[in-house]
Amino acid sequence: MGSVDGGIWKTENAGVTWLPLTDGQPIASIGALAVAPSNRQVIYAGTGESDIRSDLASGDGVYKSADGGKTWTNLGLRETRQISRIVVDPSNPAVVYVGALGHAYGPNPERGVYKSTDGGETWLHVLDQGAEIGVSDLAIAAGNPQILFAATWQAHRPAWSTYAPINGGHGGIFRTTDAGATWKKLEGNGLPDGEWGRVGVTVAADGRRVYALIEQGKENDPANKSGLYWSDDGGETWVLANSDKRLTSRAWYFNQPTIDPSNPDVVYVPNVALYRLEAGGKKLSIVRGAPGGDDYHQLWIDPANSSRMVVATDQGTSVSVDDGATWSSWFNQPIGQFYHVTTDNGFPYAVFGAQQDSGSAAVYGRTDHGHIMATDWFLVGGGESGWIAMDPNDPNIFYASGAYGRVSRFDRRTSLSQDISPWPMPVGVTEIDTRKYRAPWSPVLVMSPVERSALYLGTQYVMKTTDGGLHWEKISPDLTGAGPVSTDEAKASATVQNAKQRGFGVVFSIAPSPLKANVIWAGSDTGLVHVTTDAGKTWTNVTPKELSDWSKIVMIELSHFDPAVAYVAVDRHRLNDRAPYLYRTRDYGKTWQPITQGIGANAFLNAIRQDTQAKALLFAGTELGVYVSFDAGDHWQPLQFNLPVTSVRDLVIHGDDLVIATHGRAFWVMDNITALRQIVANAETDKARVFVPAVAVRIDNDSFLGSPFPPEEPMANNPPSGAVIDYYLPAEAVKVTLEVRDGTGKLVRRYVSGERRAEGGPPLPIAERWLPKPAVLETTPGMHRFVWDLRWSSAGIGDAVDEETGIEGGPKVAPGYYQVDFTVDGAKLGTAVTVKMDPRSNATASELAEQQRLGVEILAVTLRVRRAQEQIKASKERLANLKEKLTGQPQIQVERMVSEIAEIEKGTPDAMGLTTAASGLQSALRVVEGGDRTTPQQALEVYRISSEAAEVRIAEWDKLKSGKLAEFDNGQGK
């Protein structure tokens, strides 16, 4: 499965689970995918989607894997940018054809059909219709691979906001009967005349039955001749099989039919629903289709078994093995396309965003059941493409913008949305310059961080409401550069040269100052930057001089430390310029400095954010990933780690976490960025360093919350629970030691590199994947992260007991200040961590301190019992062996000692034995540790009785051990 900007995925169990295959590749947008029929290890991938939406993702040519997706090689054709289809000769995996749509935002020669006969080493441009006409579909006759059909499409997207691309009208169908050596354009003979838009084509194995899905004329014109056409003679003559408008609705976004390889009378047409057409296309039925519209794009049918199908939708991919009766879930593919991201102020905090084709989505950053599951997601109203803003005065109220200026107010308590759009009239597919309020597909909507009731919306104006959308006011003039035009100019076609003045632009970004309520910045998609310092009474044009028209101001980030400092991210990919543009001002826009050194050549900007604590720390979201700067933008470097390459549309810093919205791999969170805040430009790298940890929050959850979800269900790990300690080693270390001490200097926990906890106890009936991994202090060069679980250990109990007791985790520490001593090969480094309690807990400081005291006390007794039990176990085994070898009085002595040991362990009817005492201690400790309030009196009573019995039995064991057992050993010569 190739996703729009999430790479290639593979399933080996009919869609139950999916694994990513291209996470290490430099591009993630997949437009076409083909597995060689004669060698399933050979896979070709064409990058760049061909459904050229306003938020499309582009590629860099063709990739090939010869080992089933384990490794990939770029085969060139890098400037094709959007590839619609790849087909492979059924008998020769080295013969491959590529249908290239080409650049979406301008003409380019690398489009049409390309052929390779050497597995992609070299390419021939076998069908070339010029720099403006590309290929929208390509089909090969599996039984006669000399026959191919290519569908062409003339379309492009302009620099301004439109829903559909602009059709040029010169679409067509071409046929080759000599494997691409020559091509014939098919015209007339039943095919519609006039201008064609997007065309899709599919062919039966013998090359005779052909279906073409043709967009002809205007979609809303009842006289158009769009529909499904078919031919029974290899394309010589054609018949309109079905003109149902549903088949060609929004043809620019769909239009890729699939013939049933086992029955040429059956063809499938994906659209808002998945349509099945029988009797040569005449009889239509719906296989799948939800009320909201799922948007189906492609269908693959197994040539050997037509009941096995795979369908690609906006939401993901589903597999059917029963002719479409049932389908696998698409909720197990993390390929969501989010536009922006925000978080709330709760604990745990939630992450919110609008998701392409699926509406709004929100999920908590951590849960109380170990993992973040699909069941933890919830909706907050709004559409698929906008911004979400939370009411700072009511955590249940959310504001969301939608396509072209819709705004809603959502109450989570009732799941009810109210339309609060400034002008709630439908805009449909009207040209943007004709609307009362102009807004793009993703209108900016932000709350003021200072004026808590102020909500701002971008149209051609900066608009403001302070009463939740009941009233809106324009607080700016038109900030897009629009001006008066003559009648003749208004009738002329819009161009890059005239569209700004004609009113095709919008205010695309708004940034209220976090320091001064009256300071607001605004940026337009026409390339203008304005600022007001008097709450909108007057505005000043402060656009960087080098910016040309339609340099989209995608984001403005205002400093959290200096009201004169601003960062402006600029996107020019709609001008066919994919370079990064980023500017900084330190004087309210009077002067600007370009700051893109280190950002990739094609990584154009989508977002820019300044850290809330370290003013020189910046994060940039680009089309190809995340970058970080430690010197206020002077220099940049990638911040990818395990983040796959994808379009990063927005970032937000929440506390100590960096949260991003990707447009192909859903939400990602970098937990705990405190180390990044402490890195400065040109930092020393020749010395070991331990970073000051963030505040650690003690979170107490039940150990059992019901049967866990199986690992096949999609889930993400919770953030680390405990104190996160980051450290840096310049070279391999021999020994690393970490010691945690409380405020009195008492040792709480000690870790040493290279030491592994001894495995004790019987084997567990639990799969290894469920078992926690031991904490390990790494010694290799580089950055490392270690998590202290906020528990005491036996090393901190105070009586020289080692870590090999078999006790799983000591008592939880009380909130407070803890010293962290970090030693690298004898060199001591120090830091400290503050532990706070879960803010949801009502526990008092005295209750938590008493809990810790009791826990440590009970554990100390428990450890003494455990040590005695281990000694008893060893002695019993030795005595059992001796009994088999001895006779007479020595054997009688052994039997008596074994009997005494049994009484120590099991006790008598009137006195508790050591085994029961140990169980009582463990139970008491469990109760103490299992709550966040005063320990129940009955648990304290269990502890008292158990500890008293334990002390008696340990004393009896010590007496037996040092008395009769020692005398016997001496007498036997041991």
Coordinates of C-alpha atoms in Angstrom, one line a residue, residues 595-831:
I595 CA 17.7 32.3 8.3
T596 CA 17.7 29.0 6.4
Q597 CA 21.3 27.8 6.6
G598 CA 21.2 24.0 7.1
I599 CA 17.7 23.4 5.9
G600 CA 17.4 21.0 2.9
A601 CA 17.2 22.5 -0.6
N602 CA 13.6 21.1 -1.2
A603 CA 12.3 21.3 2.4
F604 CA 10.0 24.2 2.0
L605 CA 8.6 25.7 5.2
N606 CA 5.2 24.9 6.7
A607 CA 5.7 26.0 10.3
I608 CA 8.1 27.8 12.7
R609 CA 7.9 27.8 16.5
Q610 CA 10.1 29.2 19.3
D611 CA 10.6 27.3 22.5
T612 CA 8.7 28.7 25.4
Q613 CA 11.7 28.6 27.8
A614 CA 14.9 28.8 25.7
K615 CA 14.7 31.8 23.4
A616 CA 17.4 30.7 21.0
L617 CA 15.8 27.3 20.5
L618 CA 13.6 27.1 17.4
F619 CA 11.8 24.3 15.6
A620 CA 10.8 24.3 11.9
G621 CA 8.3 22.1 10.3
T622 CA 9.1 21.5 6.7
E623 CA 7.8 19.4 3.8
L624 CA 10.4 16.8 4.6
G625 CA 10.6 16.7 8.3
V626 CA 11.6 18.7 11.4
Y627 CA 14.7 21.0 11.9
V628 CA 16.1 22.5 15.0
S629 CA 18.2 25.7 15.6
F630 CA 20.0 26.4 18.8
D631 CA 21.0 30.0 17.8
A632 CA 17.8 31.7 17.0
G633 CA 17.8 30.5 13.4
D634 CA 21.3 31.3 12.3
H635 CA 22.0 27.6 11.8
W636 CA 19.7 24.6 11.4
Q637 CA 20.0 20.8 11.6
P638 CA 17.6 17.9 11.2
L639 CA 15.7 16.7 14.2
Q640 CA 14.4 13.4 12.8
F641 CA 15.5 10.6 15.1
N642 CA 12.8 7.9 14.5
L643 CA 10.4 10.3 12.8
P644 CA 9.9 9.1 9.2
V645 CA 10.2 11.7 6.4
T646 CA 6.9 13.3 5.9
S647 CA 5.3 16.8 5.6
V648 CA 5.3 18.4 9.0
R649 CA 2.5 21.0 9.0
D650 CA 2.6 22.4 12.5
L651 CA 4.4 22.2 15.8
V652 CA 3.5 23.2 19.4
I653 CA 5.5 23.1 22.6
H654 CA 3.5 21.8 25.5
G655 CA 5.3 22.0 28.7
D656 CA 8.4 19.9 28.1
D657 CA 7.1 18.1 25.0
L658 CA 7.3 18.9 21.3
V659 CA 4.1 17.9 19.5
I660 CA 3.8 17.9 15.7
A661 CA 1.1 17.4 13.1
T662 CA 2.2 15.6 10.0
H663 CA 0.4 15.4 6.8
G664 CA 0.8 11.7 6.3
R665 CA 1.9 10.1 9.6
A666 CA -0.6 11.6 12.0
F667 CA 0.5 13.1 15.4
W668 CA 4.0 12.6 16.8
V669 CA 5.3 13.7 20.2
M670 CA 8.9 14.1 21.3
D671 CA 8.7 13.6 25.0
N672 CA 10.8 15.8 27.3
I673 CA 12.9 18.3 25.3
T674 CA 14.7 19.6 28.4
A675 CA 18.0 18.4 27.1
L676 CA 17.5 20.4 23.9
R677 CA 16.9 23.5 26.0
Q678 CA 20.3 23.1 27.6
I679 CA 22.2 22.7 24.4
V680 CA 23.8 25.9 23.1
A681 CA 25.4 26.5 19.7
N682 CA 29.0 25.4 19.6
A683 CA 28.6 23.5 22.8
E684 CA 31.5 21.4 24.1
T685 CA 31.4 17.9 22.9
D686 CA 34.6 16.5 24.4
K687 CA 33.2 16.2 28.0
A688 CA 30.6 14.0 29.5
R689 CA 27.5 15.7 30.6
V690 CA 24.3 15.0 32.5
F691 CA 21.4 17.4 31.8
V692 CA 19.1 18.8 34.4
P693 CA 16.0 16.7 34.3
A694 CA 12.5 18.0 33.9
V695 CA 10.1 17.9 36.8
A696 CA 9.1 14.2 37.2
V697 CA 5.4 13.5 37.9
R698 CA 4.6 10.5 40.0
I699 CA 1.6 8.8 38.4
D700 CA 0.0 5.9 40.3
N701 CA -2.2 3.6 38.2
D702 CA -3.7 0.2 38.9
S703 CA -1.5 -2.7 37.8
F704 CA -4.5 -4.5 36.3
L705 CA -7.3 -2.7 34.4
G706 CA -8.8 -5.7 32.6
S707 CA -7.6 -7.8 29.8
P708 CA -5.2 -5.9 27.6
F709 CA -5.8 -5.4 23.9
P710 CA -4.0 -7.8 21.7
P711 CA -0.8 -6.6 20.2
E712 CA -2.4 -6.7 16.7
E713 CA -4.5 -3.7 17.7
P714 CA -3.0 -0.3 16.9
M715 CA -1.4 1.3 19.9
A716 CA 1.3 3.7 20.9
N717 CA 3.4 3.6 24.0
N718 CA 2.8 6.0 26.9
P719 CA 5.6 8.5 27.6
P720 CA 8.2 7.2 30.1
S721 CA 6.9 7.0 33.6
G722 CA 9.5 8.4 36.0
A723 CA 12.4 10.8 36.0
V724 CA 13.9 11.2 32.6
I725 CA 17.7 11.6 32.9
D726 CA 19.5 12.5 29.7
Y727 CA 23.3 12.3 29.5
Y728 CA 26.0 12.6 26.9
L729 CA 29.2 10.6 26.6
P730 CA 32.0 11.8 24.2
A731 CA 33.6 8.4 24.0
E732 CA 33.1 4.8 25.1
A733 CA 33.0 4.6 29.0
V734 CA 34.2 1.7 31.1
K735 CA 31.8 2.3 33.9
V736 CA 28.8 4.6 34.4
T737 CA 27.1 4.8 37.8
L738 CA 23.9 6.7 38.7
E739 CA 22.9 7.2 42.4
V740 CA 19.7 8.9 43.6
R741 CA 19.6 10.3 47.1
D742 CA 16.8 12.0 49.0
G743 CA 17.0 15.4 50.7
T744 CA 18.8 13.9 53.7
G745 CA 21.5 12.3 51.6
K746 CA 20.1 8.8 52.0
L747 CA 20.7 6.5 49.1
V748 CA 17.4 5.8 47.3
R749 CA 18.5 4.0 44.2
R750 CA 21.8 2.9 42.6
Y751 CA 22.4 1.8 39.0
V752 CA 25.7 0.5 37.5
S753 CA 26.4 0.0 33.8
G754 CA 26.9 -3.6 32.8
E755 CA 25.0 -5.0 35.8
R756 CA 22.0 -7.0 35.0
R757 CA 19.3 -8.0 37.5
A758 CA 19.3 -11.7 38.2
E759 CA 16.3 -13.5 36.9
G760 CA 14.4 -15.1 39.8
G761 CA 11.3 -17.0 40.3
P762 CA 9.6 -19.6 38.1
P763 CA 9.0 -19.0 34.4
L764 CA 5.9 -16.9 33.7
P765 CA 3.1 -17.8 31.4
I766 CA 3.4 -14.5 29.6
A767 CA 4.8 -13.6 26.2
E768 CA 8.1 -11.7 26.4
R769 CA 6.6 -8.7 24.6
W770 CA 4.5 -8.0 27.7
L771 CA 7.4 -7.9 30.1
P772 CA 9.1 -4.6 31.0
K773 CA 12.6 -4.1 29.7
P774 CA 15.2 -3.6 32.4
A775 CA 16.7 -0.1 32.8
V776 CA 20.2 0.0 31.4
L777 CA 22.9 2.6 31.7
E778 CA 24.5 2.8 28.3
T779 CA 28.2 3.4 27.9
T780 CA 28.5 4.0 24.1
P781 CA 29.4 7.5 22.8
G782 CA 26.5 9.9 22.2
M783 CA 23.3 11.0 23.8
H784 CA 21.5 8.6 26.1
R785 CA 18.2 8.6 28.0
F786 CA 17.7 6.8 31.3
V787 CA 14.5 6.6 33.2
W788 CA 14.4 6.2 37.0
D789 CA 11.1 4.7 37.9
L790 CA 10.7 6.9 41.1
R791 CA 11.0 3.9 43.4
W792 CA 13.3 2.9 46.2
S793 CA 15.5 -0.1 45.9
S794 CA 16.9 -2.5 48.5
A795 CA 20.2 -0.6 48.2
G796 CA 18.4 2.3 50.0
I797 CA 16.9 0.4 52.8
G798 CA 19.9 0.8 55.0
D799 CA 21.0 -2.7 56.0
A800 CA 23.5 -3.6 53.2
V801 CA 21.1 -5.7 51.2
D802 CA 22.0 -6.0 47.6
E803 CA 19.7 -5.8 44.5
E804 CA 19.4 -9.6 44.0
T805 CA 16.6 -10.1 46.4
G806 CA 13.9 -10.8 43.8
I807 CA 11.7 -8.0 45.1
E808 CA 10.2 -6.3 42.1
G809 CA 10.5 -2.6 42.6
G810 CA 10.8 -0.9 46.0
P811 CA 8.3 1.6 47.5
K812 CA 7.4 4.7 45.5
V813 CA 9.2 7.8 46.5
A814 CA 7.4 10.8 48.0
P815 CA 7.3 14.1 46.1
G816 CA 10.3 16.2 46.8
Y817 CA 13.9 17.0 45.8
Y818 CA 16.3 14.3 44.9
Q819 CA 20.0 14.5 44.2
V820 CA 21.3 12.7 41.2
D821 CA 25.0 11.7 41.3
F822 CA 26.3 10.6 37.9
T823 CA 29.8 9.1 37.7
V824 CA 31.6 8.3 34.4
D825 CA 34.9 6.4 34.9
G826 CA 35.5 8.1 38.2
A827 CA 34.5 11.6 37.1
K828 CA 31.6 12.8 39.1
L829 CA 28.8 14.9 37.7
G830 CA 25.8 16.0 39.6
T831 CA 22.3 17.3 39.0

